[in-house]
PDB file of C-alpha atoms in Angstrom:
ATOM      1  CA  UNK Z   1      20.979 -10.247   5.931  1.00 43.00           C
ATOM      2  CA  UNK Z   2      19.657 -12.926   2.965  1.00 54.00           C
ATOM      3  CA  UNK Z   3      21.782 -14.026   0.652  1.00 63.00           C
ATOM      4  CA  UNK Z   4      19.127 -13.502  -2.019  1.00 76.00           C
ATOM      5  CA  UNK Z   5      19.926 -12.465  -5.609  1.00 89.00           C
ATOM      6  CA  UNK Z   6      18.486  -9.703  -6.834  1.00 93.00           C
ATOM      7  CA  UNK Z   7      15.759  -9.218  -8.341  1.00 96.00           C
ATOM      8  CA  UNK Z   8      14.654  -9.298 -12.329  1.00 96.00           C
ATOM      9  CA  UNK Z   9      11.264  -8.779 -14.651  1.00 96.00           C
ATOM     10  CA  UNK Z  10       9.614 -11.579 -15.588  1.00 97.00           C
ATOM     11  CA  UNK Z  11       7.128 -12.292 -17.862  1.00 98.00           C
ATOM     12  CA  UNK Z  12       3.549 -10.726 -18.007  1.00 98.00           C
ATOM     13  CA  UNK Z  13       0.475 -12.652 -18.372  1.00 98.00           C
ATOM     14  CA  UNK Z  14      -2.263 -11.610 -20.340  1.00 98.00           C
ATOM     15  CA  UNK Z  15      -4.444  -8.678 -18.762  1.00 97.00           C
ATOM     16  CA  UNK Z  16      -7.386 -10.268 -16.709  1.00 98.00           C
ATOM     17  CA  UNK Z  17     -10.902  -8.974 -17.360  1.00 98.00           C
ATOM     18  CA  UNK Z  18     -13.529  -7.929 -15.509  1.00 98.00           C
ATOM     19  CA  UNK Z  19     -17.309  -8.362 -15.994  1.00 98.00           C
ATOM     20  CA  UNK Z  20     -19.163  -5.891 -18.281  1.00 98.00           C
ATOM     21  CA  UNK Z  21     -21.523  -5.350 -15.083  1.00 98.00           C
ATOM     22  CA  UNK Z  22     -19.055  -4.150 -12.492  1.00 98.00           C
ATOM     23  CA  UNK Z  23     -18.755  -0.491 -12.483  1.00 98.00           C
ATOM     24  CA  UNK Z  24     -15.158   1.426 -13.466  1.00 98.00           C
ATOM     25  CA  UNK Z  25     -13.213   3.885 -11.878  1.00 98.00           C
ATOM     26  CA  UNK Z  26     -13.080   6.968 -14.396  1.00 98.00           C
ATOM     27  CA  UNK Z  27      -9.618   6.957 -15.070  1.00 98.00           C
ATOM     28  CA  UNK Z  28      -9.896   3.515 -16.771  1.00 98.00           C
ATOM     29  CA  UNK Z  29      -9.204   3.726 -20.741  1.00 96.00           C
ATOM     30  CA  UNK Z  30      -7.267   7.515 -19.903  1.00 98.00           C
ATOM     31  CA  UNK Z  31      -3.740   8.117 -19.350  1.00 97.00           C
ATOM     32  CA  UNK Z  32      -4.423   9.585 -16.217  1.00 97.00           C
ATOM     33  CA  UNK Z  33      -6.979   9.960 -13.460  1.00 98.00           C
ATOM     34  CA  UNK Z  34      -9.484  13.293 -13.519  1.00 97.00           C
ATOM     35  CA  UNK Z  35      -7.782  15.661 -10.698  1.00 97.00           C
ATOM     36  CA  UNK Z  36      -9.932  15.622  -7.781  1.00 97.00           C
ATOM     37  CA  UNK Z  37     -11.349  18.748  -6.652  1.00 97.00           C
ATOM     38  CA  UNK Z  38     -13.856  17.587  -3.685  1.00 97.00           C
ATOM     39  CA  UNK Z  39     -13.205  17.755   0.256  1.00 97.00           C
ATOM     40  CA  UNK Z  40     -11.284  15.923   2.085  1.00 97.00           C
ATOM     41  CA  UNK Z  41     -13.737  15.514   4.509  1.00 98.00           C
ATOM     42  CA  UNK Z  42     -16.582  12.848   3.828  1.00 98.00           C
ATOM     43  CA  UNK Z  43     -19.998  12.266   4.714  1.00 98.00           C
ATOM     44  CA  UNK Z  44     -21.355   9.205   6.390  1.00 98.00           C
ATOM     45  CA  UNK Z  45     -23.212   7.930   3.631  1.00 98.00           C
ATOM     46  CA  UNK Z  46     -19.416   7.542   1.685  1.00 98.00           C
ATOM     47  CA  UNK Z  47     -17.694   6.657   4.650  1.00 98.00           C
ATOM     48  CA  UNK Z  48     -19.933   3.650   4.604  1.00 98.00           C
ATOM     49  CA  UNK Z  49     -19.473   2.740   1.794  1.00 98.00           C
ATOM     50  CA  UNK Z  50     -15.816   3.027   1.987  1.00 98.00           C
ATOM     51  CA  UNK Z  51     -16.069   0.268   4.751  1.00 98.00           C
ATOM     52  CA  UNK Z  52     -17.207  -2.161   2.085  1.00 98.00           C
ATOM     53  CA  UNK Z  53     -14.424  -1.114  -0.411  1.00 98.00           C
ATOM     54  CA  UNK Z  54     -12.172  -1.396   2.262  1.00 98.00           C
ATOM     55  CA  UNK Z  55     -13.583  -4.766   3.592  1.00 98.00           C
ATOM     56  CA  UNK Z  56     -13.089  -6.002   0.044  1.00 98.00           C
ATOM     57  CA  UNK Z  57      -9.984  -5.270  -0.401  1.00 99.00           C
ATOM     58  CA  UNK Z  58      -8.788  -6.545   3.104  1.00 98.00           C
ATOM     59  CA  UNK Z  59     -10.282  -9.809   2.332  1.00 98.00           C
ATOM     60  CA  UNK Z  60      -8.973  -9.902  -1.448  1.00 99.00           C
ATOM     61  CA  UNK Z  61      -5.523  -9.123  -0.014  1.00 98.00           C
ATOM     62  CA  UNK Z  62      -6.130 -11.996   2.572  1.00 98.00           C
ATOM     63  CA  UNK Z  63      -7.034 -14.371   0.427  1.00 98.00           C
ATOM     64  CA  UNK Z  64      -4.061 -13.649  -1.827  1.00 98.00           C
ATOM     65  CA  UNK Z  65      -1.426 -13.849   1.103  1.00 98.00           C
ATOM     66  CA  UNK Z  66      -3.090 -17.371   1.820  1.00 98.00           C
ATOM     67  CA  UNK Z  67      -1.072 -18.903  -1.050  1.00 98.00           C
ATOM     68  CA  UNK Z  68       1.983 -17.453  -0.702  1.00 98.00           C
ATOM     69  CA  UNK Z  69       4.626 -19.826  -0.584  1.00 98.00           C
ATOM     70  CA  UNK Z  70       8.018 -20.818  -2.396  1.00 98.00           C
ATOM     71  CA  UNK Z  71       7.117 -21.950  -5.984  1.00 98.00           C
ATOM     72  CA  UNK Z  72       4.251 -19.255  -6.264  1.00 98.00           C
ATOM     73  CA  UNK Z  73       4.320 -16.715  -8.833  1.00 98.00           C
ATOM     74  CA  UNK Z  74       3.388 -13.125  -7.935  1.00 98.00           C
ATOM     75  CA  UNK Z  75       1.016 -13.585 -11.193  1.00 98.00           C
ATOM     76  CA  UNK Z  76      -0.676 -16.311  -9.176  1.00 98.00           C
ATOM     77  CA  UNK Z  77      -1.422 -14.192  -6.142  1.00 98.00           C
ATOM     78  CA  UNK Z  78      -2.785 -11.296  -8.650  1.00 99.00           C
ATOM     79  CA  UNK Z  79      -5.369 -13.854  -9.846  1.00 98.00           C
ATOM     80  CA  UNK Z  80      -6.767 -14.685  -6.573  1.00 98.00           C
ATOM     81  CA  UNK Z  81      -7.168 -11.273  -5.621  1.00 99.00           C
ATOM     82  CA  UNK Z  82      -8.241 -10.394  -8.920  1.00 99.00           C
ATOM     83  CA  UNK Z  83     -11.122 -12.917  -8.961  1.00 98.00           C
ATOM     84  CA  UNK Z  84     -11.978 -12.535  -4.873  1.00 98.00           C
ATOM     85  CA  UNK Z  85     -12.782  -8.817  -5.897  1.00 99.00           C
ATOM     86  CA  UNK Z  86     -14.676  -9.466  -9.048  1.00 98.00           C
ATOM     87  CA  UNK Z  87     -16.127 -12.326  -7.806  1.00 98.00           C
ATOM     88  CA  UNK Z  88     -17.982  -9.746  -4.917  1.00 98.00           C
ATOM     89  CA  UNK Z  89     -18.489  -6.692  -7.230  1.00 98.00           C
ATOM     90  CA  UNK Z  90     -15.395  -4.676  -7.098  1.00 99.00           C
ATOM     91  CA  UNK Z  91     -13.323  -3.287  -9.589  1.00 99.00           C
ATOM     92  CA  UNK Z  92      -9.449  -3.885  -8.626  1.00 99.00           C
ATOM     93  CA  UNK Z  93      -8.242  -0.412  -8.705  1.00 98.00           C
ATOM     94  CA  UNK Z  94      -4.661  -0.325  -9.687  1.00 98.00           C
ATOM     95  CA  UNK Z  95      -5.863  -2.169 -13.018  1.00 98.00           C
ATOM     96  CA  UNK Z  96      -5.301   0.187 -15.594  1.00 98.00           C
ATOM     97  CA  UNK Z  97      -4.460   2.807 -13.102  1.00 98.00           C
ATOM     98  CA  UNK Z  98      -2.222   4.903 -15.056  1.00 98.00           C
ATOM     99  CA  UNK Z  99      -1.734   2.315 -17.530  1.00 97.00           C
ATOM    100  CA  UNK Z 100      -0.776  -0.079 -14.575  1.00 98.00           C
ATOM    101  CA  UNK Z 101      -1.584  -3.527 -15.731  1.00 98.00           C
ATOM    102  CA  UNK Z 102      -2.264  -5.845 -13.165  1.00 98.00           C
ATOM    103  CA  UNK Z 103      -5.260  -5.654 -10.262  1.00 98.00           C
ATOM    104  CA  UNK Z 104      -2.294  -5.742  -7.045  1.00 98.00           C
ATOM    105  CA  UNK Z 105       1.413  -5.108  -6.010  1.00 98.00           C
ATOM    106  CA  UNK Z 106       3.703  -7.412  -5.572  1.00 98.00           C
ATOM    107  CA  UNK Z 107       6.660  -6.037  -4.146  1.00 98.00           C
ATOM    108  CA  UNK Z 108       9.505  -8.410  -2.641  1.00 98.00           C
ATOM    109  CA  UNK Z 109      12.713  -7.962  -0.769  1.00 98.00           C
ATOM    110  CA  UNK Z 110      14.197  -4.541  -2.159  1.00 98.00           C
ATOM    111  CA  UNK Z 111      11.106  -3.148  -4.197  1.00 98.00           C
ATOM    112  CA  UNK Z 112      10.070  -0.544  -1.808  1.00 98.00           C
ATOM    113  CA  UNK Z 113       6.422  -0.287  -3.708  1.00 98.00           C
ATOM    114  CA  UNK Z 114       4.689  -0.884  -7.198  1.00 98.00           C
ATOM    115  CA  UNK Z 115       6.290  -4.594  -8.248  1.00 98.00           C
ATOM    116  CA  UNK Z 116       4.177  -5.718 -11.305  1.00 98.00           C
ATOM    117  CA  UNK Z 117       2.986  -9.193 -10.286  1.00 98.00           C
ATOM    118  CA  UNK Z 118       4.689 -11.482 -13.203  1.00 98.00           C
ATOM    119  CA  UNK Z 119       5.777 -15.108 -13.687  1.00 98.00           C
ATOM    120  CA  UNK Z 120       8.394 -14.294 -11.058  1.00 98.00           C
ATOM    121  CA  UNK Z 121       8.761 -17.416  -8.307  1.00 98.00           C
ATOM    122  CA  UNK Z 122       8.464 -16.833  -4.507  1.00 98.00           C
ATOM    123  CA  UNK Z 123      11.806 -18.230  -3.200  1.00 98.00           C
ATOM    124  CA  UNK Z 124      12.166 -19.432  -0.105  1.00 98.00           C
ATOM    125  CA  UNK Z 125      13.360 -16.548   2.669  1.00 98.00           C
ATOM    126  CA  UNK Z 126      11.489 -14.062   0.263  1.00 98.00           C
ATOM    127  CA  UNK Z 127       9.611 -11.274   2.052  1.00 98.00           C
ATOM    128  CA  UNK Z 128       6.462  -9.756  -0.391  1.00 98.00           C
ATOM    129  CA  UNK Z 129       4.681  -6.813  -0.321  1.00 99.00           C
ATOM    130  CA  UNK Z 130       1.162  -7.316  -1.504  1.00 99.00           C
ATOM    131  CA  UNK Z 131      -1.135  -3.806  -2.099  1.00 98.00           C
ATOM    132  CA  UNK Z 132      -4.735  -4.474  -3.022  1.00 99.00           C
ATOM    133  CA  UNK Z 133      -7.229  -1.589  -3.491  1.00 99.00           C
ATOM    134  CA  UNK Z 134     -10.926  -1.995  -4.559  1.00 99.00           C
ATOM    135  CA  UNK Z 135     -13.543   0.278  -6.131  1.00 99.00           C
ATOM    136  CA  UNK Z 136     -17.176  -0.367  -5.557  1.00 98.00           C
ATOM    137  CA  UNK Z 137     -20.054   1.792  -4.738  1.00 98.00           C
ATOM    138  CA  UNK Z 138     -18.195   4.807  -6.245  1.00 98.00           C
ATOM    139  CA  UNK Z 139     -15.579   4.478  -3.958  1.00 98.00           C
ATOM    140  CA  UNK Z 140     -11.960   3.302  -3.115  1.00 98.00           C
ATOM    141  CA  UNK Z 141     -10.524   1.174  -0.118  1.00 98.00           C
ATOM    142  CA  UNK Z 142      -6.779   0.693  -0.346  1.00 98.00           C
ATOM    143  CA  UNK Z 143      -4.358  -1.316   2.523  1.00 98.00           C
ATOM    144  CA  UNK Z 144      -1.363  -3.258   1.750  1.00 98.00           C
ATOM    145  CA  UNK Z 145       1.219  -5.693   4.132  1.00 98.00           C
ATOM    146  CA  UNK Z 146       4.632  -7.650   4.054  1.00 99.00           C
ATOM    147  CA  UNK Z 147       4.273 -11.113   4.450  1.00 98.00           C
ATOM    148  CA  UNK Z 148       6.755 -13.906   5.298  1.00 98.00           C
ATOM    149  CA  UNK Z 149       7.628 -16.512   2.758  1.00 98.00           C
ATOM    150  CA  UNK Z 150       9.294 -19.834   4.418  1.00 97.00           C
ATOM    151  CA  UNK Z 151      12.497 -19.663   6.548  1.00 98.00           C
ATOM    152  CA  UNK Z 152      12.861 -15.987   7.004  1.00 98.00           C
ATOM    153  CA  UNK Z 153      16.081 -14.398   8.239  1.00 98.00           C
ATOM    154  CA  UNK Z 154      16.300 -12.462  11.905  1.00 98.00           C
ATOM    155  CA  UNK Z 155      17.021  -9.479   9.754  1.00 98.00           C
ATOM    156  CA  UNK Z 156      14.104  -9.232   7.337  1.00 98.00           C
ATOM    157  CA  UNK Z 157      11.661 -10.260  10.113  1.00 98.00           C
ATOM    158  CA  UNK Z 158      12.354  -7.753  12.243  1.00 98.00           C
ATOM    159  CA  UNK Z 159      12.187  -5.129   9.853  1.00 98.00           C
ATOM    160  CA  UNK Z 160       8.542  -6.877   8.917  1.00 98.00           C
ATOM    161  CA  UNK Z 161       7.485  -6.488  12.630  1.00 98.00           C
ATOM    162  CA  UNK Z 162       8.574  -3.308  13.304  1.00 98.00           C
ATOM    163  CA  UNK Z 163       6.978  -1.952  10.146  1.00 98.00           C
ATOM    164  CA  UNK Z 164       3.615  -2.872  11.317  1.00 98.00           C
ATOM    165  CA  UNK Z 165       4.386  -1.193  14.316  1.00 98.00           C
ATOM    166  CA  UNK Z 166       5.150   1.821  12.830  1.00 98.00           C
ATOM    167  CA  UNK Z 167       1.748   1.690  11.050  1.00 98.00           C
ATOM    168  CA  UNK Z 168       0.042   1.245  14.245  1.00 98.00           C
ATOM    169  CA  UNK Z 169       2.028   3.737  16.065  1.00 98.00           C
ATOM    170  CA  UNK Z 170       1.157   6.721  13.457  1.00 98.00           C
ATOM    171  CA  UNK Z 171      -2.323   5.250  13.620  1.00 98.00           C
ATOM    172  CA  UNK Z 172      -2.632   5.917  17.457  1.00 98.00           C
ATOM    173  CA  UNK Z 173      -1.472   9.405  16.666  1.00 98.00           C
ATOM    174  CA  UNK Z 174      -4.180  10.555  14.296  1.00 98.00           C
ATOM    175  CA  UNK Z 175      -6.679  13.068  16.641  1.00 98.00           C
ATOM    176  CA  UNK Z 176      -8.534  15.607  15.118  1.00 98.00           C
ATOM    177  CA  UNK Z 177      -7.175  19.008  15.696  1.00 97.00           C
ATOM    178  CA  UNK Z 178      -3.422  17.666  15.183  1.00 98.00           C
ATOM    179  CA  UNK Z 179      -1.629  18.371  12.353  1.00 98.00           C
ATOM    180  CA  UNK Z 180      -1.214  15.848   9.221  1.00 98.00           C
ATOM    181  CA  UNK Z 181       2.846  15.836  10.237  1.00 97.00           C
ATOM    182  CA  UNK Z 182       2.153  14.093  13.487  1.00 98.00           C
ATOM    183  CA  UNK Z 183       2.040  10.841  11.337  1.00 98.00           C
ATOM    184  CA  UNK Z 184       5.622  11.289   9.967  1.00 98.00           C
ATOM    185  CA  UNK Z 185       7.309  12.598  13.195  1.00 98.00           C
ATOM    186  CA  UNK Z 186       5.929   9.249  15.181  1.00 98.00           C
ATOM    187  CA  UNK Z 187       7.091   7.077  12.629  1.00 98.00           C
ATOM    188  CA  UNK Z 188      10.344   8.667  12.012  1.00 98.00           C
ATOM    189  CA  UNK Z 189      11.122   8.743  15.386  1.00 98.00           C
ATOM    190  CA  UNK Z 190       9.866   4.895  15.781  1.00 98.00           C
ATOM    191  CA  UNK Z 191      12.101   3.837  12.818  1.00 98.00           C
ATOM    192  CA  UNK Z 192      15.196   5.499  14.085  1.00 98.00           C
ATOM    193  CA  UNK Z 193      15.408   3.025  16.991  1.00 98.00           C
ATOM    194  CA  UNK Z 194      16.665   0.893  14.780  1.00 98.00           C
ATOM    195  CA  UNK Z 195      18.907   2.893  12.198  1.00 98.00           C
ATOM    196  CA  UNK Z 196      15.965   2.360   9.296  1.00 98.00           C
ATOM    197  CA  UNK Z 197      15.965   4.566   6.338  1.00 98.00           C
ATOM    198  CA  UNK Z 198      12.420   6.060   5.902  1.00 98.00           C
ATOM    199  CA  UNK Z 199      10.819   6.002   2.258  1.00 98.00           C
ATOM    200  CA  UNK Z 200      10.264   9.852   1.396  1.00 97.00           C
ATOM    201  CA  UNK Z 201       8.984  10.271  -1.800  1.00 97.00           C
ATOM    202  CA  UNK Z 202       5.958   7.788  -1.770  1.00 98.00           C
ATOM    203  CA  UNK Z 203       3.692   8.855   0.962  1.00 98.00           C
ATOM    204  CA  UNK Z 204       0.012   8.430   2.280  1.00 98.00           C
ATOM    205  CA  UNK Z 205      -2.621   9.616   0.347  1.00 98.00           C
ATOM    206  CA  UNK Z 206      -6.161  11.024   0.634  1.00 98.00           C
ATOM    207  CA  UNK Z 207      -8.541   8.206  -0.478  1.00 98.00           C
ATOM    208  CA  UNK Z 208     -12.544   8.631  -1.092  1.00 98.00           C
ATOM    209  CA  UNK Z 209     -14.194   8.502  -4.619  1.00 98.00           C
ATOM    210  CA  UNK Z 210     -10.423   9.639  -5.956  1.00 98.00           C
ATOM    211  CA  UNK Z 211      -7.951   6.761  -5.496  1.00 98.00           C
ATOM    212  CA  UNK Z 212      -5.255   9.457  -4.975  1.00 98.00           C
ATOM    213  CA  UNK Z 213      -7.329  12.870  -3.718  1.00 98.00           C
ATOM    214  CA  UNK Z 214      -4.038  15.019  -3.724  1.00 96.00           C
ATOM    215  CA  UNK Z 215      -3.509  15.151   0.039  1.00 98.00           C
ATOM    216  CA  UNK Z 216      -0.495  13.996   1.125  1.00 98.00           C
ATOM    217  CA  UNK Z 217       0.581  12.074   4.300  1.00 98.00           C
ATOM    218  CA  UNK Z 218       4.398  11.691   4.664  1.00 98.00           C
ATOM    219  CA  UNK Z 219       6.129   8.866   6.766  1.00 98.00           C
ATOM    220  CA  UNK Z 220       8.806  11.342   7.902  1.00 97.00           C
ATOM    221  CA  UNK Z 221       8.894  14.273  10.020  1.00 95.00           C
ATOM    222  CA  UNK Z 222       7.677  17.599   7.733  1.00 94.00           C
ATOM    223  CA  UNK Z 223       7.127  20.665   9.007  1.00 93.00           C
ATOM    224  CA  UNK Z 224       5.458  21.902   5.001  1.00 93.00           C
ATOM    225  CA  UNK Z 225       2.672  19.401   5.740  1.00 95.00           C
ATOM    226  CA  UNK Z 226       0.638  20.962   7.910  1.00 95.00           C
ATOM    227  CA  UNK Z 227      -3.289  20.123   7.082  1.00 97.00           C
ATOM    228  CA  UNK Z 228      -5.189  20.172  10.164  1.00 98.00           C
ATOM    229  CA  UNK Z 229      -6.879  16.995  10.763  1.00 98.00           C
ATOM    230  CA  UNK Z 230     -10.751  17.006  11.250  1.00 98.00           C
ATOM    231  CA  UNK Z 231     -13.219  14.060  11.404  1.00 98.00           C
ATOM    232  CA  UNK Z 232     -14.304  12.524   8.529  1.00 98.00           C
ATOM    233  CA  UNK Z 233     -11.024  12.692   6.520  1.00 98.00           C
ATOM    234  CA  UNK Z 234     -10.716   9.893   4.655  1.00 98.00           C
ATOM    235  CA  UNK Z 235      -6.874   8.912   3.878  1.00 98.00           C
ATOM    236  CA  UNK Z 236      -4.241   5.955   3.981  1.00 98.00           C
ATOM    237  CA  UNK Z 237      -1.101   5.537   6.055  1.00 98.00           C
ATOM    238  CA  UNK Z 238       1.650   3.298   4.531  1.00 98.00           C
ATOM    239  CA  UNK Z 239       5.251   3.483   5.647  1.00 98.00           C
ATOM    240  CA  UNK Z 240       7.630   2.104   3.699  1.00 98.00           C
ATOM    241  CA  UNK Z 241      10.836   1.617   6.133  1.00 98.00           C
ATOM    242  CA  UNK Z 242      14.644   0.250   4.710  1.00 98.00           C
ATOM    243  CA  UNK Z 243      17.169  -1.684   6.362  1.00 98.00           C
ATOM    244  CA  UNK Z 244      19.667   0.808   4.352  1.00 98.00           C
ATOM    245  CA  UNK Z 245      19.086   4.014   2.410  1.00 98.00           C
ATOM    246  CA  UNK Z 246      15.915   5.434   1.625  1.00 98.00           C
ATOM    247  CA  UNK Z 247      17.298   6.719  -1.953  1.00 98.00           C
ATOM    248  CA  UNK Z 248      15.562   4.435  -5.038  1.00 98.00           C
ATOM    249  CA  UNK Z 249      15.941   3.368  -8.539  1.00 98.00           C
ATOM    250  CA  UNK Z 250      12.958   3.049 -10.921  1.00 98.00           C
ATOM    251  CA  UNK Z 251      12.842  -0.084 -13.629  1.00 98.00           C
ATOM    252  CA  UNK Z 252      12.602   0.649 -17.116  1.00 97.00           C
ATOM    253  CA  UNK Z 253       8.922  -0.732 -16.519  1.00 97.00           C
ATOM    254  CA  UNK Z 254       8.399   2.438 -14.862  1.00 98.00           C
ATOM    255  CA  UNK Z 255       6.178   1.457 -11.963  1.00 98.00           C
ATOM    256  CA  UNK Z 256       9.306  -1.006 -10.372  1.00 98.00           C
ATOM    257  CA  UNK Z 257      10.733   1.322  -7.083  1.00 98.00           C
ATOM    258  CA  UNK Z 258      13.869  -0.528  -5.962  1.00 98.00           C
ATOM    259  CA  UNK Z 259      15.825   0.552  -2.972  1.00 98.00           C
ATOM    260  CA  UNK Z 260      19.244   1.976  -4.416  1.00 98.00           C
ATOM    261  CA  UNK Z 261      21.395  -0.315  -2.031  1.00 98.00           C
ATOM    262  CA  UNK Z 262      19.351  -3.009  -2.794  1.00 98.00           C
ATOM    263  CA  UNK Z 263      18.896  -3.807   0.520  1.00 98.00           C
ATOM    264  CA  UNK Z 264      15.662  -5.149   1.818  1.00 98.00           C
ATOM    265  CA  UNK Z 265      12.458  -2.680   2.673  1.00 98.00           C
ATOM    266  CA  UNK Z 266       9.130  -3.506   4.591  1.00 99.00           C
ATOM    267  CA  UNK Z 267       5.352  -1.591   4.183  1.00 98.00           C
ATOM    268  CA  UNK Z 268       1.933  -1.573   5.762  1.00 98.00           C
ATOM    269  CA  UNK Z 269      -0.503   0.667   4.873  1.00 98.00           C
ATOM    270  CA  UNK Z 270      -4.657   0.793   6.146  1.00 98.00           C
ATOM    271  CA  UNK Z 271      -7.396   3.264   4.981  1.00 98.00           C
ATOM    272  CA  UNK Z 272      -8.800   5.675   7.799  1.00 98.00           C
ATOM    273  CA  UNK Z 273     -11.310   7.575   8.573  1.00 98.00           C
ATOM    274  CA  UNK Z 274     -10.957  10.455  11.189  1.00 98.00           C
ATOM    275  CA  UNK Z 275     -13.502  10.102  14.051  1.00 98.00           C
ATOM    276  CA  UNK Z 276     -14.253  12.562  16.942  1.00 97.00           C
ATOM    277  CA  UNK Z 277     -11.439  10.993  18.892  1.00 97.00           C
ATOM    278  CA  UNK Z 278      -9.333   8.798  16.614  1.00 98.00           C
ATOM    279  CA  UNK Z 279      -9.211   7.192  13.586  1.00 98.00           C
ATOM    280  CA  UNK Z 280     -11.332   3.827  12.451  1.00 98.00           C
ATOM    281  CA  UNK Z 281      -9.830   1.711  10.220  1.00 98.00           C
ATOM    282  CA  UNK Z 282     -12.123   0.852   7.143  1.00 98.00           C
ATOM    283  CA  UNK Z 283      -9.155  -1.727   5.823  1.00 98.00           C
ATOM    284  CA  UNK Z 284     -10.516  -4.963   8.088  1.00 96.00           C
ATOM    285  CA  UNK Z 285     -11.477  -8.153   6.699  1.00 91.00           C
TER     286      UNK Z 285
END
């Protein structure tokens, strides 16, 4: 296990703007998003144009992880994302999400999810969470991963690695006529190889022109979600597995999720779509 010390805020920069001429989500200016009462199932004029929100994002997240490095600041790694997205049309979604004032997450060692990217410095042994969404053409793509920073311990990497694998895993397991559940039981069951704790109350998400459509995907094994899937669905899956307990605590930022132990926790997460025999990820640079 890293010796790291915890974790603290740091200090926020100014909030970045974005061009008059790129379109907003409607939630931006409100306290909270319009509830979304559509289908779950898309057409394949939206599902295309998911593929370019989720392109964006992919690359804007790429980009980002391309300077991450001890002496960074998560702040830094918001700007590159924020401009790569701007800079090709795209509104960064979490930006005023909620009142949510950056255009990423930047979540390292024991923030499970939602770290507010700040003058905080990578250190050296550091593993970061980065989650980049975009909006363009009406529509949302959202993926996140863990990345490596310098000399990382046996430990963390593992947990990094198998994360993915998780992610892939539940991925493999997506067929229409299953139910939404099979996602959880495969990675549960993945994740107890190794005595991980599984995140439980941050889950998957339906994803089309809503950022969050109000169906849920859990990482664990639920029998209450039950939604049969059918092609064209249109949602994310993004465990969030622990190398201790799976219990949090929330900074006084509200938004900061912080594994109670403090121990370290891993996430991947890609946008789907359901097909006649699988899933296709739209989250691909």
């Amino acid at each position: 296990m890293s010796g790291q010390s915890l974790l603290v805020p740091g200090r926020l920069s100014p909030t970045r703007s974005v061009p008059a001429s790129i379109a907003r989500p409607e939630y931006v200016g409100k306290d909270a998003p319009t509830p979304y009462t559509g289908p779950e199932v898309q057409d394949a004029e939206t599902i295309e144009r998911m593929r370019i929100a989720g392109r964006i994002a992919a690359q804007a997240m790429e980009e980002a992880a391309k300077h991450i490095a001890p002496g960074v600041t998560t702040d830094e790694l918001d700007r590159v994302a924020h401009e790569f997205m701007c800079d090709h049309g795209a509104y960064p979604s979490t930006l005023g999400y909620r009142g949510f004032p950056k255009s990423l997450c930047a979540s390292i060692n024991e923030v499970i999810c939602h770290g507010i990217p700040d003058s905080t410095v990578l250190r050296d042994g550091d593993i970061v969470n980065l989650d980049v969404t975009a909006f363009i053409g009406g529509v949302h793509g959202d993926n996140n991963a863990t990345y490596l920073c310098g000399d990382v311990d046996e430990e963390s990497r593992l947990l990094v690695e198998r994360t993915r694998e998780a992610l892939n895993r539940a991925i493999k397991a997506v067929k229409p006529g299953r139910r939404i559940n099979i996602i959880g039981r495969v990675i549960e069951s993945y994740a107890k190889r190794f005595g991980y704790g599984v995140v439980r109350d941050f889950t998957g998400h339906g994803i089309n022109s809503s950022f969050h459509s109000g169906l849920i995907v859990p990482h664990y094994d639920s029998p209450h979600h039950d939604t049969l899937i059918q092609p064209g669905m249109t949602f994310t899956i993004e465990p969030m597995l622990t190398l201790g307990t799976y219990d949090y605590d929330l900074w006084e930022d509200g938004w900061t999720v912080v594994t109670k132990d403090r121990r370290r926790t891993a996430q991947f997460e890609h946008t789907l779509v359901v097909t006649e025999t699988g899933a296709e990820i739209l989250t691909l640079p």
